[in-house]
Short mmCIF file of C-alpha atoms in Angstrom, two decimals:
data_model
loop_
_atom_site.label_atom_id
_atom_site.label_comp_id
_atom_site.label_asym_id
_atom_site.label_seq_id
_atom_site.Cartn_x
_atom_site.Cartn_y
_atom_site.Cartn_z
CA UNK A 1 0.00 0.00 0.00
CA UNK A 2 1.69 3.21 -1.25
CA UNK A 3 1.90 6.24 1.37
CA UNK A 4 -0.87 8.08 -0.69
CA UNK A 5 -3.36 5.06 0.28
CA UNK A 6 -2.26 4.88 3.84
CA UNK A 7 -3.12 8.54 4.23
CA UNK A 8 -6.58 8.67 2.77
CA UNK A 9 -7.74 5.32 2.98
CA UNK A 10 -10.68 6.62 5.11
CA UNK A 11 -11.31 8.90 2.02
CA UNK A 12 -10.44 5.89 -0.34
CA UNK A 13 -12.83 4.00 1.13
CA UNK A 14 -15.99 5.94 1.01
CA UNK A 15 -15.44 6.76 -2.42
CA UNK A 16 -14.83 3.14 -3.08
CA UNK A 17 -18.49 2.40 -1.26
CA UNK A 18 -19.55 5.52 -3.35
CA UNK A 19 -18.61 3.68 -6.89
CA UNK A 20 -20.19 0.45 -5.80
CA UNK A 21 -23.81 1.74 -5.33
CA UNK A 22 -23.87 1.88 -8.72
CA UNK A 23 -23.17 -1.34 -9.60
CA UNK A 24 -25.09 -2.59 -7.09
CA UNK A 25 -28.42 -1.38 -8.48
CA UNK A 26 -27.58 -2.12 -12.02
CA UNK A 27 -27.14 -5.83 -11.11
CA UNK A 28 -30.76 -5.33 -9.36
CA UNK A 29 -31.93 -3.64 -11.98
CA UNK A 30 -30.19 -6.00 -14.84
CA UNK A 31 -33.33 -8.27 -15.28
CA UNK A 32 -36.29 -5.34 -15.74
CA UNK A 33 -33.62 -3.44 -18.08
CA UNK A 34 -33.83 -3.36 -22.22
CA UNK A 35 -30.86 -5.03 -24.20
CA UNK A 36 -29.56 -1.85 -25.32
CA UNK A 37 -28.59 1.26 -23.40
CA UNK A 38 -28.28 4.74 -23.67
CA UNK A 39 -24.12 5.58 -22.42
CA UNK A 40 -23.97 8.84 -24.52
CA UNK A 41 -26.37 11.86 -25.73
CA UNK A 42 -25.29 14.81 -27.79
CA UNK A 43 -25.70 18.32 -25.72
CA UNK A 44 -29.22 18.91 -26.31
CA UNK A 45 -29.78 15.96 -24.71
CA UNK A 46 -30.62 13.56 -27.16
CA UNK A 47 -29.50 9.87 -27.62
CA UNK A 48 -26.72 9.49 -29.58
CA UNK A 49 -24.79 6.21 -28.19
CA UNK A 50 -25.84 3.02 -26.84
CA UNK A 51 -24.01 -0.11 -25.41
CA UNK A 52 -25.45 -3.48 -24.24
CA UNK A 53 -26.84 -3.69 -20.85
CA UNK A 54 -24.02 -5.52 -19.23
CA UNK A 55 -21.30 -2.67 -20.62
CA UNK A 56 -24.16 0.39 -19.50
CA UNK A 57 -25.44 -0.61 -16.24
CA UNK A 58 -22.22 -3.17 -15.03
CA UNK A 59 -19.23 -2.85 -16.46
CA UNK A 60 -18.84 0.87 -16.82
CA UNK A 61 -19.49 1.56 -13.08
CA UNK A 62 -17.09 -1.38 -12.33
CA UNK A 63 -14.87 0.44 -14.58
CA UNK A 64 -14.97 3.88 -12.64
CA UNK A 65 -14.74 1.68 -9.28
CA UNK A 66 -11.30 -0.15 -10.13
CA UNK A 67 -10.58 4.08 -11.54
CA UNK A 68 -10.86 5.38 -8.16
CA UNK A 69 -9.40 2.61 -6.33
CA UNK A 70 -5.92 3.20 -8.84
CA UNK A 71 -6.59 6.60 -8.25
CA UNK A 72 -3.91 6.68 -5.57
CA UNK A 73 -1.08 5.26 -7.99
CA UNK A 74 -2.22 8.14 -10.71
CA UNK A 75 -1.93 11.21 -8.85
CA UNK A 76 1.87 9.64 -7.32
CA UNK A 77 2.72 9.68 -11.59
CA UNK A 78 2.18 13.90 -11.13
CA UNK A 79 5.47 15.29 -11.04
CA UNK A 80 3.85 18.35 -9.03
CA UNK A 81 2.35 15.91 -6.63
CA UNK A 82 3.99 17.50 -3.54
CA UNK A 83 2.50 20.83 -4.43
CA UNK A 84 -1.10 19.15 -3.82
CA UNK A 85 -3.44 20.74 -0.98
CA UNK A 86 -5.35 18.09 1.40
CA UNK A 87 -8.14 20.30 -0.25
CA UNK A 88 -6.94 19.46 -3.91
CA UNK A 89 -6.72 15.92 -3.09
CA UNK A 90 -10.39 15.36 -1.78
CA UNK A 91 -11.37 17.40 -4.67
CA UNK A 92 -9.49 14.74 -6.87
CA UNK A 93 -10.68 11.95 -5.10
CA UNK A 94 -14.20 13.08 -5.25
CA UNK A 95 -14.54 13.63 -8.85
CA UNK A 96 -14.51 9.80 -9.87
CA UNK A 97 -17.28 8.81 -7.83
CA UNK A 98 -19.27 12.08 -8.68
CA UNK A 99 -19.08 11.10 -12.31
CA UNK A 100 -19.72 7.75 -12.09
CA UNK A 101 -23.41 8.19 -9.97
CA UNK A 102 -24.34 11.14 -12.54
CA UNK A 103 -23.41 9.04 -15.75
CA UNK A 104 -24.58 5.62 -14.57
CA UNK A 105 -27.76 7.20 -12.93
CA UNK A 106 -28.58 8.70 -16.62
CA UNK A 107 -27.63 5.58 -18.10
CA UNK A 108 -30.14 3.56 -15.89
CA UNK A 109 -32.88 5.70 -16.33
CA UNK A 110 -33.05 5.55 -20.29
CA UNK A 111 -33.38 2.00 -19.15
CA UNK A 112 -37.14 3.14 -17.89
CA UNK A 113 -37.16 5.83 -20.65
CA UNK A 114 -37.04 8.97 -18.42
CA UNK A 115 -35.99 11.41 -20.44
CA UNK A 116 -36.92 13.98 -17.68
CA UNK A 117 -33.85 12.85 -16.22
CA UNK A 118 -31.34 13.39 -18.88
CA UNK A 119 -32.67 16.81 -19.72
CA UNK A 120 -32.70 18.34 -16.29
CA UNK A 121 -31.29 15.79 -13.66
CA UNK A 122 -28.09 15.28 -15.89
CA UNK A 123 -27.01 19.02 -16.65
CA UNK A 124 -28.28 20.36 -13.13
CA UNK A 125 -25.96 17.69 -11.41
CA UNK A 126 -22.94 18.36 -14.11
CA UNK A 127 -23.83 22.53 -13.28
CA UNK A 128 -23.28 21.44 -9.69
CA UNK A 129 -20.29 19.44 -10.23
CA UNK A 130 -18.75 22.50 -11.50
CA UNK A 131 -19.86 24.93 -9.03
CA UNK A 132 -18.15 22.69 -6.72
CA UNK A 133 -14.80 22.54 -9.01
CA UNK A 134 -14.86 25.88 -9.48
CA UNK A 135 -14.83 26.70 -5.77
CA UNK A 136 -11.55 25.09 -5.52
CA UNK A 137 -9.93 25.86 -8.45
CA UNK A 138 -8.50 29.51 -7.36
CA UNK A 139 -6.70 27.24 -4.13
CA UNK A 140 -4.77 24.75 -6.28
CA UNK A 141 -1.11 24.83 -6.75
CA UNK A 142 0.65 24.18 -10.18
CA UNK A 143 -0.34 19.96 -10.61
CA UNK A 144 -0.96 17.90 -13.55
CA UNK A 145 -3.99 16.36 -11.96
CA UNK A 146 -6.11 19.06 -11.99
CA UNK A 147 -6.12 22.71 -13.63
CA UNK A 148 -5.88 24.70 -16.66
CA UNK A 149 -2.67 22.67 -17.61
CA UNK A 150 -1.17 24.82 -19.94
CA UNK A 151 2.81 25.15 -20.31
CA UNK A 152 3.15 28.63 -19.54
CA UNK A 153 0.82 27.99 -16.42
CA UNK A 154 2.84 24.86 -15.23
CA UNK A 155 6.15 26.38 -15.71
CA UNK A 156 4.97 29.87 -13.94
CA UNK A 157 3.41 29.99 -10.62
CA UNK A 158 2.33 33.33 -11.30
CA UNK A 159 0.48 32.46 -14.30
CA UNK A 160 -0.78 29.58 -12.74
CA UNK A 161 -2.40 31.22 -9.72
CA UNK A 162 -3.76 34.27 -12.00
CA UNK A 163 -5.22 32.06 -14.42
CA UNK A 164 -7.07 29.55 -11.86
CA UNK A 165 -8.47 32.75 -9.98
CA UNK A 166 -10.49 34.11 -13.39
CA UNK A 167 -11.27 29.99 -13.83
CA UNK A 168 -12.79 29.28 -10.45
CA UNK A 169 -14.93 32.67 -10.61
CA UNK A 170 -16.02 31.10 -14.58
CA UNK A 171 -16.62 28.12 -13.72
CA UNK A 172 -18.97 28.86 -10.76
CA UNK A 173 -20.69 31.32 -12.71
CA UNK A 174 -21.16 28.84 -15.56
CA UNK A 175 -22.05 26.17 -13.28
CA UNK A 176 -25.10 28.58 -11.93
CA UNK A 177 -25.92 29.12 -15.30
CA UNK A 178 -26.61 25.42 -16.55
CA UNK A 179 -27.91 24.67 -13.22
CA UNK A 180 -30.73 27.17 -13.90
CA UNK A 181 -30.94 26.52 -17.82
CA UNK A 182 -31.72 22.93 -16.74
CA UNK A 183 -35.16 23.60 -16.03
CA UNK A 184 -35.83 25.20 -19.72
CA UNK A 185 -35.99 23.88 -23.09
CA UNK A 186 -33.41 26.13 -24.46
CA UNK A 187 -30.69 25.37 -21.66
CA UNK A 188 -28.33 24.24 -25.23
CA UNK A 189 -28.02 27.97 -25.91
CA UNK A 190 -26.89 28.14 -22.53
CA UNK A 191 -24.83 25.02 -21.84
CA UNK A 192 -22.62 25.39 -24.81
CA UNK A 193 -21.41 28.79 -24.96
CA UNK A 194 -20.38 28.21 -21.33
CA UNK A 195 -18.63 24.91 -22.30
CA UNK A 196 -16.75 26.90 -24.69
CA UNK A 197 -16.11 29.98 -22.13
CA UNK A 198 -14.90 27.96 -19.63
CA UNK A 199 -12.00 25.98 -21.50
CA UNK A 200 -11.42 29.18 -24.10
CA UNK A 201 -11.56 32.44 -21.67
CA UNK A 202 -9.18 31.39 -18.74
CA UNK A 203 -6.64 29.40 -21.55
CA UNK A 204 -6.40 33.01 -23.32
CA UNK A 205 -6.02 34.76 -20.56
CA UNK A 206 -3.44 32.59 -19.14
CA UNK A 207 -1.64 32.91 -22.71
CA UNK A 208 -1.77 36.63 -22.83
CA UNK A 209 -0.19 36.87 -19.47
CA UNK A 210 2.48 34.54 -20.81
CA UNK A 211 3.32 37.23 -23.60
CA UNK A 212 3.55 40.24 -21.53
CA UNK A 213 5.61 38.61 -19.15
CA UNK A 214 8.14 37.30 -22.02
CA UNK A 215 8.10 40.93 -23.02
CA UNK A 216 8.91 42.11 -19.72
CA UNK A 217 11.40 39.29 -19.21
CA UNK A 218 9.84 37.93 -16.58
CA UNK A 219 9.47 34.26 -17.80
#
């Protein structure tokens, strides 16, 4: 057991529990569930990928459980792994389980064709998930785990911190936004241009306060 496991294995262990409810009710679910499943939708919310039943409601959530249990061995690969907060970390080890109950949960319920679920459960819970994100992201050091990992921001603490402040307030904003556009037929016009703001805005920024420090010669 690596020193990363020994340290949160409380942690490790409730997101472990966290990953298995999933699979738990899929295998309960398994003999009232269609042959095909829905495991993808385009961002208006309509079906656009299916898998067997076994793959949707079983395997993927096994999948994300043996994820988070490697998790530990992943973030020890980050080079900047010393530079992670206890805060960064729970964040990390949060966002596997997190995932898994939102996309198995949508998965499932195409099972019982309730699209209500898709169209407001789905992007209300991913609005969440960034809100959440968001909040931390102004508090995390340079890591390749996590962040707007650029080149200029990873070789720059500067840059790094500058950037992930304008990020965190974005991606809480945005996060509000599709949490509220969930509840309205035209949350696409809303969900996508925030998509786009959130990778596009802070990755500019973060670039044009890489140039004007190279012409200041302050790289």
């Amino acid at each position: 057991m690596t020193r990363l496991m020994k340290e949160n294995k409380k942690t490790l262990i409730i997101t472990s529990m966290v990953c298995l409810i999933p699979v738990i009710v899929g295998i309960i679910l398994y003999p009232s569930l269609p042959e095909q499943l829905t495991t993808h939708w385009d961002i208006s919310g309509k079906p656009n990928g299916y898998e067997s039943k076994l793959v949707g409601a079983i395997v993927f959530p096994a999948v994300m459980l043996l994820v988070n249990i490697s998790l530990p061995l992943l973030m020890r690969l980050d080079p900047k792994y010393e530079n992670m907060s206890p805060k960064l970390k729970t964040v990390v080890f949060w966002s596997i389980p997190l995932v898994s109950l939102i996309c198995s949960s949508a998965t499932l319920a195409s099972g019982f064709e309730i699209e209500t679920y898709v169209q407001v459960v789905t992007p209300l819970s991913v609005g969440l998930l960034f809100v959440f994100i968001g909040n931390y992201l102004p508090k995390t050091k340079q890591s390749y785990m996590m962040g707007i990992k650029l080149p200029w921001t990873l070789d720059n603490e500067e840059n790094w911190n500058k950037t992930h402040r304008l990020a965190g307030f974005i991606w809480v904003v945005g996060g509000l936004l599709i949490m509220i556009s969930s509840f309205f037929k035209w949350r696409i016009y809303v969900m996508l241009p925030v998509f786009v703001a959130m990778i596009l805005v802070p990755s500019t920024y973060s670039y044009l306060i890489y140039r004007k420090m190279s012409e200041n010669g302050e790289e």
